[in-house]
């Protein structure tokens, strides 16, 4: 049996038999979405999120197990592996605790202690550590260590102290104790550097002290970015009197003689010169890891909510990429997201050509029957909104518009993906198409863009980039597979996230449909070059063929269950089956109850998109002016971004308003994501403060006292 299974049971709470099944499925090459959706009976119904966490716990447990074996081998090679050390290694529950145990056995070269040991001063260090001799007797003992290598009594004493200092710094229990003490009681002292900008981002942080135990993740990341940009200095403040008192109480022998002053000196040196700097680095690494985890989790949830935004269906959409001097780029996409035409108008300064711009919009609206407008939120967005609001008032067009984040549009426009999709169009027009398509189907459009460029993160460039990329890929993969993908219309980018597919097979699927025509059933995927039985098993259930031969091909029913699904389709009572009937039916068909319930749910709603059950995108026909706002005004808006400290809300102004976390609820909340989500429509927001000069608005969701 896998030696990690008992640990996994303890850490995950998943039953032993389910853990064995999960490990077997993963070893066979099954993907997390496939396991979560189609192997529920084997996993005890574990969700994709639970399985992702299981993977992380398993990876750490395996790393810890392997490192234990390596350390035991390394210590044994030095002939220093006692039963006590072996027992301590085997009981270690973290990599940090394990490295603390191994630290004294690591080979050290050219340290002060190593040089003293080489000079034969270890016996003198042992004598000093016991502190059994009076000062005169001790110094006399030191004389015997003076030789050609150790030139004087002073040099011998310092060498012995260096050995004790390193022993103290390497002591696993001392490291564990002081690590906890510093974490719980010490503070980060933040000071301004000579190059601090008085009105810059970091001016408010300078001169403050933050408790290590309670510093918010976003503040730590901001603080360390200030350090990286050479505007701040940060150090850990700790109480040396407390350190000295603890050493005297717990390290100096009670019956110590007068030579104890040398011993205390050695311990204090060990703390100041070796232990504290080492722990300082560890604490920064620990807090950074926590901050990264928090920031990455927030980014992941924001991304999930953004991609989960309901598509705008059955509308012809005009995408507008606003600008000043170069004009507003327009692109029209039909109800399927297919590009139709483009143009450039100049309704914004410096030209402010309302008449010609209005003429183009009216012609487009009449010719293509445009029913929705997506306006990018970049430069010129406010003026573009004013233009469409005026069109609605003066021309009676009744064009509903909404503001769409254009973050990443320029990156997409110049990308290889965009070049392949629209080889004959200018990059600026591709940007307008992207803006229209991210309103038409946010998930399909936004998976083409690096998530870090979507403007929904917090310090995303400061966190561990590998962990961030892993998390964001998992978020996209889980969401894409939860919603389902049409192999006849999806881009290579979207197809690559389908379980078991990847970039190479995604390209092969597109090439196959372009050369052979549309897929009419899921089994035709097996004709795609390179898509074998295992890949088909993993991906088939997540495809939705809208105009397929069978209704089953437009559901999440896996082809392995088609025979049972066909029998169920013949039942007239499918929607009214009781729990008892489902249990009986599952036994009769030799299928798991959870799987049967999933099949029934799919058959009752073929082609169902879970995003359709979410509140639709909010459109406007007019907009707000900041001059109309004052303290106490009530406005509505849409949540555009969420950070640990608050949420940014589009209320129709040039800049998004901020709802600080303290203004989100009358109840105490730990994080904005507890009460808000990306693209959530807020109908009643109170204005707290208006800074008309800076164009900033502070908002509140709290009821008036």
XYZ file of C-alpha atoms in Angstrom:
705
model
C 0.000 0.000 0.000
C 1.113 3.550 -0.723
C 2.734 4.788 2.535
C 1.193 8.234 2.001
C -2.422 7.053 2.133
C -2.808 7.325 5.965
C -1.404 10.871 5.797
C -3.773 11.764 2.936
C -6.755 10.421 4.885
C -5.752 12.620 7.828
C -5.025 15.752 5.771
C -7.926 15.587 3.285
C -10.732 13.890 5.187
C -11.390 11.724 2.116
C -12.074 8.033 2.797
C -9.217 5.588 2.297
C -10.926 3.640 -0.507
C -11.703 6.876 -2.374
C -8.092 8.043 -2.048
C -6.873 4.754 -3.504
C -9.283 5.240 -6.433
C -8.232 8.867 -7.015
C -4.545 7.949 -7.078
C -5.277 5.101 -9.495
C -7.247 7.399 -11.810
C -4.517 10.038 -11.758
C -1.848 7.400 -12.470
C -3.912 6.262 -15.471
C -3.809 9.776 -16.886
C -7.333 10.872 -16.021
C -7.900 14.619 -15.750
C -9.410 16.394 -12.757
C -12.537 17.567 -14.668
C -13.153 14.013 -15.919
C -12.700 12.451 -12.481
C -14.933 15.056 -10.807
C -17.725 14.741 -13.396
C -17.746 11.097 -14.453
C -16.196 9.097 -11.618
C -18.190 10.370 -8.631
C -18.822 6.929 -7.200
C -15.093 6.234 -7.107
C -14.225 9.530 -5.364
C -17.124 9.889 -2.963
C -18.414 12.817 -5.009
C -15.305 14.983 -4.661
C -15.613 18.268 -6.582
C -12.974 19.603 -8.961
C -11.879 22.095 -6.275
C -11.505 19.287 -3.700
C -9.533 17.212 -6.190
C -7.232 20.143 -6.971
C -6.585 20.559 -3.248
C -6.031 16.794 -2.954
C -3.398 17.037 -5.702
C -1.595 19.816 -3.801
C -1.684 17.899 -0.503
C -0.495 14.730 -2.217
C 2.375 16.551 -3.951
C 3.513 18.071 -0.638
C 3.205 14.763 1.234
C 5.237 13.017 -1.460
C 7.896 15.739 -1.375
C 8.062 15.481 2.437
C 8.296 11.670 2.309
C 11.065 11.727 -0.314
C 13.017 14.369 1.586
C 12.802 12.322 4.802
C 14.315 9.326 3.050
C 17.056 11.484 1.568
C 17.924 13.093 4.919
C 18.010 9.748 6.729
C 20.417 8.484 4.064
C 22.645 11.571 4.268
C 22.868 11.453 8.077
C 23.491 7.693 8.032
C 26.376 8.237 5.596
C 27.968 10.476 8.221
C 27.470 7.693 10.809
C 25.411 10.063 12.981
C 21.948 8.513 12.633
C 20.799 7.772 16.180
C 17.383 6.387 17.101
C 16.383 9.808 18.442
C 17.303 11.578 15.211
C 15.576 8.910 13.113
C 12.429 9.218 15.227
C 12.477 13.031 14.934
C 12.839 12.858 11.146
C 10.005 10.346 10.786
C 7.667 12.453 12.960
C 8.386 15.757 11.173
C 5.152 17.126 9.693
C 6.587 19.900 7.537
C 9.548 20.507 5.261
C 10.620 23.370 7.503
C 10.690 21.156 10.613
C 12.590 18.555 8.615
C 15.233 21.039 7.471
C 15.616 22.272 11.072
C 16.461 18.711 12.156
C 18.917 18.240 9.299
C 20.596 21.640 9.679
C 23.301 20.592 12.223
C 24.396 17.736 9.928
C 24.900 19.853 6.830
C 28.487 20.290 5.789
C 29.621 23.850 6.463
C 32.744 25.319 4.950
C 34.612 28.443 5.979
C 32.174 29.480 8.704
C 33.775 30.860 11.858
C 32.604 27.763 13.739
C 33.980 25.408 11.068
C 37.387 27.081 11.292
C 37.323 26.840 15.104
C 36.402 23.156 14.941
C 39.253 22.564 12.498
C 41.565 24.289 14.994
C 40.588 21.708 17.635
C 38.454 24.004 19.827
C 35.397 21.716 20.142
C 36.445 20.383 23.596
C 36.857 23.965 24.833
C 33.371 24.831 23.505
C 31.998 21.819 25.434
C 33.654 23.058 28.624
C 32.316 26.574 28.134
C 28.796 25.307 27.376
C 28.688 23.381 30.666
C 29.841 26.536 32.523
C 31.184 24.428 35.416
C 34.415 26.368 35.961
C 35.027 29.601 37.755
C 36.463 32.332 35.550
C 40.078 31.861 36.671
C 39.959 28.081 36.250
C 38.298 28.421 32.866
C 40.922 30.860 31.540
C 43.647 28.552 32.799
C 41.993 25.707 30.903
C 41.963 27.857 27.786
C 45.796 28.143 27.928
C 46.087 24.483 26.936
C 44.423 25.269 23.578
C 46.900 27.969 22.592
C 49.267 26.680 19.874
C 50.648 27.528 16.452
C 47.123 27.644 15.013
C 45.359 29.321 17.938
C 47.636 32.212 18.805
C 46.132 33.508 22.061
C 43.713 32.912 24.920
C 41.368 35.500 23.429
C 41.414 33.767 20.060
C 40.677 30.404 21.708
C 37.724 31.812 23.670
C 36.288 33.512 20.565
C 36.658 30.247 18.623
C 34.815 28.311 21.340
C 32.098 30.967 21.377
C 31.762 30.707 17.595
C 31.158 26.957 17.890
C 28.492 27.497 20.577
C 26.889 30.295 18.538
C 26.501 28.004 15.523
C 25.230 25.131 17.658
C 22.605 27.474 19.109
C 21.600 28.746 15.678
C 21.301 25.170 14.372
C 19.249 23.889 17.320
C 15.884 22.749 15.909
C 13.904 23.552 19.063
C 15.413 27.034 19.350
C 14.616 27.755 15.714
C 11.046 26.573 16.142
C 10.614 28.635 19.341
C 12.066 31.902 18.012
C 10.357 31.521 14.650
C 7.012 31.406 16.458
C 7.976 34.247 18.821
C 9.025 36.537 15.997
C 5.934 35.708 13.965
C 3.573 36.337 16.891
C 5.189 39.361 18.563
C 7.608 41.122 16.186
C 6.761 43.825 13.645
C 7.835 45.043 10.234
C 9.306 48.525 10.562
C 8.766 50.502 7.347
C 11.011 53.477 6.664
C 11.278 55.882 3.757
C 14.330 55.710 1.550
C 16.022 58.804 0.185
C 14.239 58.253 -3.131
C 10.684 58.009 -1.717
C 8.230 60.086 -3.740
C 6.273 62.285 -1.268
C 3.017 61.943 -3.234
C 3.742 58.448 -4.537
C 2.084 55.088 -3.940
C 4.228 54.227 -0.920
C 4.178 57.518 0.988
C 1.363 56.330 3.278
C 3.302 53.202 4.254
C 6.514 54.963 5.281
C 6.983 55.518 9.009
C 4.600 52.732 10.023
C 5.064 49.443 11.835
C 2.989 46.397 10.918
C 2.552 43.396 13.211
C 3.894 40.347 11.390
C 1.065 38.166 12.703
C -1.687 40.407 11.345
C -0.306 42.270 8.322
C -2.843 42.050 5.470
C -1.553 40.235 2.408
C -2.105 43.155 0.054
C -0.210 45.500 2.384
C 2.776 43.158 2.596
C 2.939 42.900 -1.188
C 2.638 46.683 -1.529
C 5.335 47.188 1.098
C 7.757 44.812 -0.600
C 7.070 46.341 -4.001
C 8.102 49.643 -2.417
C 11.320 47.973 -1.282
C 11.923 46.574 -4.778
C 11.417 50.028 -6.257
C 13.897 51.463 -3.707
C 11.365 53.798 -2.089
C 11.085 51.893 1.210
C 13.310 50.075 3.692
C 11.868 47.241 5.809
C 13.321 45.417 8.790
C 11.938 43.219 11.556
C 11.762 44.838 14.997
C 12.133 42.481 17.948
C 12.706 42.828 21.696
C 16.354 41.942 22.483
C 15.703 42.205 26.236
C 13.147 39.421 25.828
C 15.711 37.373 23.872
C 18.435 37.831 26.495
C 16.032 37.020 29.324
C 14.903 33.794 27.618
C 18.508 32.707 26.945
C 19.544 33.343 30.558
C 16.532 31.447 31.843
C 16.559 28.433 29.536
C 20.090 28.081 28.108
C 22.503 29.092 30.870
C 22.899 26.227 33.401
C 21.448 27.088 36.842
C 24.695 26.238 38.599
C 26.784 28.166 36.066
C 30.009 29.641 37.398
C 31.408 33.051 36.659
C 32.530 31.988 33.147
C 28.845 32.174 32.178
C 29.413 35.721 30.858
C 31.411 34.182 27.983
C 28.586 31.691 27.414
C 25.871 34.356 27.371
C 27.991 36.325 24.914
C 28.173 33.258 22.639
C 24.419 32.665 22.686
C 23.605 36.329 22.013
C 26.077 36.338 19.135
C 24.459 33.165 17.802
C 21.079 34.853 17.892
C 22.102 38.224 16.418
C 24.615 37.076 13.815
C 23.191 33.695 12.725
C 19.752 32.761 14.025
C 17.874 36.056 13.621
C 19.036 36.848 10.046
C 18.142 33.299 9.031
C 14.704 33.492 10.662
C 14.150 36.958 9.206
C 14.562 35.488 5.723
C 12.288 32.581 6.631
C 9.583 34.900 7.984
C 9.652 37.018 4.857
C 9.364 33.826 2.790
C 6.474 32.598 4.971
C 4.510 35.867 4.820
C 5.239 36.180 1.102
C 3.924 32.664 0.538
C 0.747 33.471 2.481
C 0.332 36.766 0.616
C 0.880 35.002 -2.708
C -1.668 32.338 -1.824
C -4.233 34.981 -0.864
C -3.603 37.138 -3.941
C -3.637 34.122 -6.277
C -6.868 32.819 -4.715
C -8.514 36.229 -5.154
C -7.289 36.432 -8.743
C -8.575 32.913 -9.405
C -12.046 33.707 -8.055
C -12.159 36.974 -9.993
C -11.180 35.151 -13.179
C -13.780 32.454 -12.604
C -16.494 35.065 -12.090
C -15.370 37.058 -15.138
C -15.317 34.032 -17.442
C -18.615 32.873 -15.953
C -20.312 36.110 -17.066
C -23.466 35.268 -19.044
C -23.061 35.538 -22.820
C -25.159 38.124 -24.652
C -27.077 35.967 -27.113
C -29.399 36.756 -30.038
C -27.918 40.224 -30.486
C -25.806 41.822 -33.177
C -23.093 43.677 -31.287
C -21.100 46.759 -32.173
C -17.665 46.756 -30.513
C -16.136 50.185 -29.880
C -12.435 50.648 -29.086
C -12.407 54.317 -28.032
C -9.574 56.804 -28.524
C -8.997 60.522 -29.053
C -6.685 61.527 -31.904
C -6.786 58.203 -33.806
C -10.569 57.864 -33.560
C -12.884 55.172 -32.257
C -12.480 51.818 -34.009
C -15.732 49.982 -34.698
C -16.362 46.296 -35.409
C -19.668 44.488 -35.862
C -20.153 40.811 -34.912
C -23.351 38.855 -35.545
C -25.342 36.822 -33.023
C -22.848 33.948 -33.420
C -19.832 36.201 -32.809
C -18.771 36.201 -36.467
C -17.013 39.349 -37.647
C -19.003 41.315 -40.252
C -17.537 44.786 -40.861
C -15.533 47.659 -39.381
C -15.066 51.421 -39.532
C -13.394 54.335 -37.746
C -15.301 57.377 -36.421
C -14.134 60.557 -34.657
C -16.783 61.612 -32.101
C -14.179 62.322 -29.387
C -11.783 65.286 -29.077
C -9.909 66.747 -30.836
C -12.204 66.292 -33.867
C -15.504 65.801 -31.990
C -17.235 65.099 -35.307
C -20.727 64.182 -34.140
C -22.523 64.422 -37.510
C -20.274 62.096 -39.553
C -19.919 59.675 -36.632
C -23.682 59.564 -36.099
C -24.211 58.885 -39.813
C -21.917 55.836 -39.716
C -23.640 54.420 -36.616
C -27.113 54.931 -38.118
C -26.061 53.199 -41.337
C -24.533 50.274 -39.430
C -27.583 49.989 -37.191
C -29.967 49.895 -40.126
C -27.874 47.548 -42.287
C -26.805 45.037 -39.644
C -29.680 45.493 -37.145
C -27.335 46.267 -34.249
C -29.057 45.838 -30.889
C -26.168 46.207 -28.417
C -22.984 48.238 -28.119
C -19.835 47.193 -26.203
C -17.625 50.188 -25.385
C -14.066 49.648 -24.173
C -13.180 51.309 -20.884
C -9.854 52.817 -22.009
C -8.892 56.300 -23.191
C -11.910 58.152 -24.607
C -14.437 55.747 -23.057
C -16.301 58.461 -21.180
C -16.627 60.641 -24.280
C -17.706 57.624 -26.358
C -20.435 56.871 -23.835
C -21.552 60.496 -24.036
C -21.700 60.158 -27.831
C -23.982 57.101 -27.694
C -26.138 58.650 -24.960
C -26.575 61.718 -27.214
C -27.378 59.456 -30.188
C -30.141 57.824 -28.171
C -31.557 61.184 -27.067
C -31.331 63.066 -30.378
C -31.575 60.340 -33.031
C -33.948 57.983 -31.228
C -31.748 54.946 -31.937
C -32.356 53.343 -28.548
C -28.968 51.592 -28.653
C -28.361 49.865 -25.337
C -24.676 50.031 -24.467
C -22.439 48.682 -21.755
C -18.835 49.320 -20.825
C -16.524 46.342 -21.299
C -13.036 46.077 -19.849
C -10.598 46.294 -22.726
C -7.722 45.008 -20.598
C -5.628 42.714 -22.756
C -7.334 43.730 -26.020
C -4.161 45.300 -27.399
C -2.133 42.235 -26.372
C -4.632 39.958 -28.133
C -4.661 42.220 -31.223
C -0.945 41.761 -31.812
C -0.877 38.082 -30.833
C -0.298 35.102 -33.084
C -3.862 33.944 -32.359
C -5.382 37.220 -33.616
C -3.105 37.265 -36.666
C -4.271 33.773 -37.617
C -7.938 34.617 -36.992
C -7.962 37.981 -38.808
C -4.851 38.072 -41.026
C -6.105 40.932 -43.247
C -7.245 43.313 -40.518
C -5.325 46.056 -38.732
C -4.451 45.390 -35.078
C -6.733 48.245 -33.962
C -9.762 46.629 -35.632
C -8.897 43.295 -34.025
C -9.096 45.106 -30.684
C -12.635 46.313 -31.457
C -13.614 42.757 -32.461
C -12.236 41.452 -29.157
C -14.293 44.022 -27.225
C -17.465 42.957 -29.055
C -16.741 39.254 -28.659
C -15.957 39.489 -24.946
C -19.512 40.828 -24.529
C -20.938 38.174 -26.870
C -19.217 35.264 -25.074
C -16.734 36.318 -22.363
C -15.310 32.839 -21.812
C -14.667 32.135 -25.494
C -13.053 35.542 -26.069
C -11.017 35.910 -22.896
C -9.331 32.487 -22.934
C -7.311 33.830 -25.872
C -5.618 36.354 -23.590
C -3.043 35.869 -20.829
C -5.186 36.115 -17.646
C -2.572 38.395 -16.031
C -3.480 41.008 -18.652
C -7.208 41.071 -17.858
C -7.023 43.751 -15.147
C -8.683 41.697 -12.420
C -5.681 40.734 -10.307
C -3.951 42.232 -7.316
C -0.142 42.501 -7.401
C -0.204 39.675 -9.970
C 3.313 40.487 -11.130
C 4.677 40.287 -7.570
C 3.464 36.795 -6.690
C 4.974 33.411 -7.527
C 4.459 33.291 -11.291
C 4.480 29.491 -11.586
C 1.839 29.137 -8.876
C -0.230 31.914 -10.427
C -0.112 30.349 -13.885
C -1.002 26.930 -12.461
C -3.980 28.334 -10.544
C -5.331 30.364 -13.460
C -5.024 27.432 -15.860
C -6.919 25.252 -13.384
C -9.660 27.875 -13.006
C -10.096 28.150 -16.771
C -9.971 24.374 -17.290
C -12.573 23.667 -14.604
C -14.918 26.379 -15.855
C -14.617 25.496 -19.549
C -15.400 21.858 -18.812
C -18.255 22.741 -16.468
C -19.938 24.802 -19.207
C -19.071 22.671 -22.224
C -17.628 23.494 -25.651
C -18.970 23.240 -29.200
C -16.244 21.579 -31.329
C -17.801 23.097 -34.464
C -17.304 26.748 -33.464
C -14.761 26.917 -30.629
C -11.342 28.448 -31.210
C -8.109 26.529 -30.737
C -7.584 28.488 -27.494
C -10.922 27.379 -26.051
C -10.623 23.783 -27.269
C -7.184 23.436 -25.674
C -8.761 23.710 -22.199
C -11.130 20.785 -22.747
C -10.073 17.846 -20.580
C -7.669 15.538 -22.402
C -7.255 17.837 -25.431
C -4.423 20.379 -25.122
C -3.011 22.714 -27.798
C -1.903 20.057 -30.315
C -5.218 18.173 -30.419
C -7.160 21.458 -30.381
C -5.420 22.481 -33.597
C -6.105 19.037 -35.077
C -9.838 19.354 -34.245
C -10.055 22.733 -36.018
C -8.141 21.415 -39.048
C -10.439 18.378 -39.212
C -13.665 20.413 -39.161
C -12.267 22.828 -41.763
C -11.344 20.002 -44.132
C -14.088 17.436 -43.402
C -16.971 19.671 -42.299
C -18.830 20.012 -39.019
C -18.989 17.187 -36.490
C -22.453 15.610 -36.389
C -21.857 13.340 -33.397
C -19.258 12.971 -30.663
C -17.938 9.656 -31.987
C -16.641 11.500 -35.087
C -14.001 13.055 -32.833
C -12.239 9.681 -32.985
C -11.498 10.447 -36.649
C -9.386 13.458 -35.651
C -5.704 12.751 -36.222
C -3.994 11.987 -32.907
C -7.190 11.804 -30.846
C -7.137 8.269 -29.473
C -9.353 6.276 -27.127
C -7.919 7.739 -23.898
C -8.208 11.356 -25.069
C -11.749 10.621 -26.301
C -12.699 9.147 -22.924
C -11.471 12.308 -21.191
C -12.924 14.932 -23.535
C -16.113 13.512 -25.077
C -18.442 14.361 -22.201
C -17.442 18.024 -22.262
C -18.309 18.661 -25.911
C -21.712 19.976 -26.994
C -22.697 19.436 -30.630
C -25.641 21.816 -31.086
C -27.018 20.379 -34.343
C -25.965 16.772 -33.760
C -27.565 13.513 -34.892
C -28.676 12.740 -31.350
C -29.950 14.963 -28.573
C -27.364 13.234 -26.357
C -24.541 14.884 -28.311
C -25.788 18.257 -27.031
C -25.595 17.181 -23.384
C -22.976 16.433 -20.763
C -23.891 12.746 -20.860
C -20.721 10.761 -21.510
C -20.874 8.426 -24.529
C -20.096 5.516 -22.173
C -23.587 6.107 -20.700
C -25.515 6.594 -23.977
C -27.183 3.168 -23.767
C -28.662 3.933 -20.346
C -29.535 7.497 -21.417
C -31.479 6.174 -24.426
C -33.602 4.013 -22.116
C -34.261 7.012 -19.878
C -35.320 9.167 -22.836
C -38.204 6.764 -23.424
C -39.613 7.384 -19.942
C -42.424 9.903 -19.632
C -41.893 10.332 -15.888
C -38.251 11.459 -16.113
C -38.902 14.839 -14.466
C -40.906 13.376 -11.591
C -38.784 10.401 -10.535
C -38.596 10.127 -6.749
C -35.379 9.465 -4.839
C -36.511 5.909 -4.154
C -37.198 5.350 -7.859
C -33.764 6.713 -8.770
C -32.095 4.346 -6.270
C -34.031 1.388 -7.700
C -33.294 2.434 -11.282
C -29.560 2.811 -10.523
C -29.445 -0.712 -9.107
C -31.330 -2.099 -12.108
C -28.981 -0.426 -14.602
C -25.804 -1.173 -12.653
C -24.893 2.494 -12.448
C -24.061 4.818 -9.561
C -26.858 6.932 -8.109
C -24.899 10.209 -8.522
C -24.102 9.412 -12.167
C -27.743 8.554 -12.850
C -28.919 11.831 -11.343
C -26.427 13.724 -13.536
C -27.707 11.930 -16.654
C -31.331 12.771 -15.791
C -30.441 16.430 -15.198
C -28.731 16.612 -18.621
C -31.651 14.931 -20.413
C -34.131 17.379 -18.893
C -32.096 20.385 -20.150
C -30.131 19.491 -23.291
C -27.740 22.228 -24.374
C -28.134 24.034 -21.043
C -25.504 26.703 -20.352
C -25.166 27.231 -16.567
C -24.223 30.851 -17.216
C -27.778 31.509 -18.401
C -29.063 31.187 -14.840
C -26.927 34.145 -13.703
C -28.125 37.796 -13.764
C -27.709 39.221 -17.293
C -25.290 41.983 -18.290
C -26.620 45.445 -17.420
C -26.986 47.882 -20.326
C -27.358 51.667 -20.272
C -28.876 54.213 -22.590
C -27.614 57.260 -20.633
C -24.857 57.952 -18.093
C -23.893 59.799 -14.923
C -21.909 63.025 -14.593
C -19.608 63.424 -11.588
C -20.857 67.001 -11.158
C -24.296 65.551 -10.391
C -22.960 63.474 -7.481
C -22.619 64.522 -3.864
C -22.358 62.832 -0.489
C -25.479 60.738 0.030
C -26.345 60.318 -3.681
C -27.705 56.894 -4.607
C -26.309 55.274 -7.769
C -26.224 51.864 -9.455
C -23.213 50.129 -10.943
C -21.339 46.989 -11.931
C -18.437 45.431 -10.012
C -15.373 45.464 -12.288
C -12.547 44.273 -10.011
C -12.171 42.878 -6.499
C -9.091 43.184 -4.287
C -8.468 42.149 -0.690
C -9.186 45.689 0.522
C -12.249 46.519 -1.571
C -14.056 46.510 -4.915
C -13.985 48.833 -7.912
C -17.417 49.633 -9.330
C -18.363 51.145 -12.683
C -21.080 53.714 -11.933
C -20.910 55.426 -15.324
C -18.004 57.773 -14.603
C -14.573 57.994 -16.217
C -13.017 56.241 -13.204
C -14.498 53.351 -11.237
C -15.653 54.135 -7.714
C -14.198 52.277 -4.717
C -16.155 50.407 -2.069
C -13.732 49.755 0.779
C -14.200 46.428 2.567
C -15.331 48.326 5.683
C -18.251 49.774 3.667
C -19.556 46.538 2.169
C -21.715 45.187 4.937
C -23.128 46.038 8.338
C -21.680 42.693 9.439
C -17.938 42.099 9.702
C -16.556 40.291 6.654
C -13.099 38.825 6.097
C -12.951 39.381 2.336
C -14.956 41.274 -0.315
C -15.609 38.021 -2.197
C -17.922 37.007 0.657
C -20.506 39.546 -0.523
C -19.523 40.663 -4.051
C -18.570 39.100 -7.378
C -17.127 40.312 -10.682
C -19.796 41.810 -12.993
C -22.363 41.820 -10.185
C -25.047 44.481 -10.719
C -25.526 46.723 -7.668
C -28.765 48.702 -7.739
C -28.405 50.821 -4.611
C -24.965 52.259 -3.787
C -24.511 55.268 -1.520
C -21.911 57.904 -2.376
C -19.652 58.594 0.616
C -17.245 61.131 -0.831
C -16.634 62.859 -4.168
C -13.268 64.255 -5.233
C -14.231 66.083 -8.436
C -10.686 67.358 -9.010
C -9.199 63.836 -9.076
C -12.348 62.212 -10.450
C -12.517 59.779 -7.504
C -15.650 58.559 -5.741
C -15.887 56.572 -2.495
C -18.948 54.355 -2.191
C -20.811 52.356 0.446
C -23.275 49.474 0.547
C -24.095 50.061 4.207
C -27.499 51.270 5.232
C -27.674 54.774 6.689
C -27.536 54.760 10.513
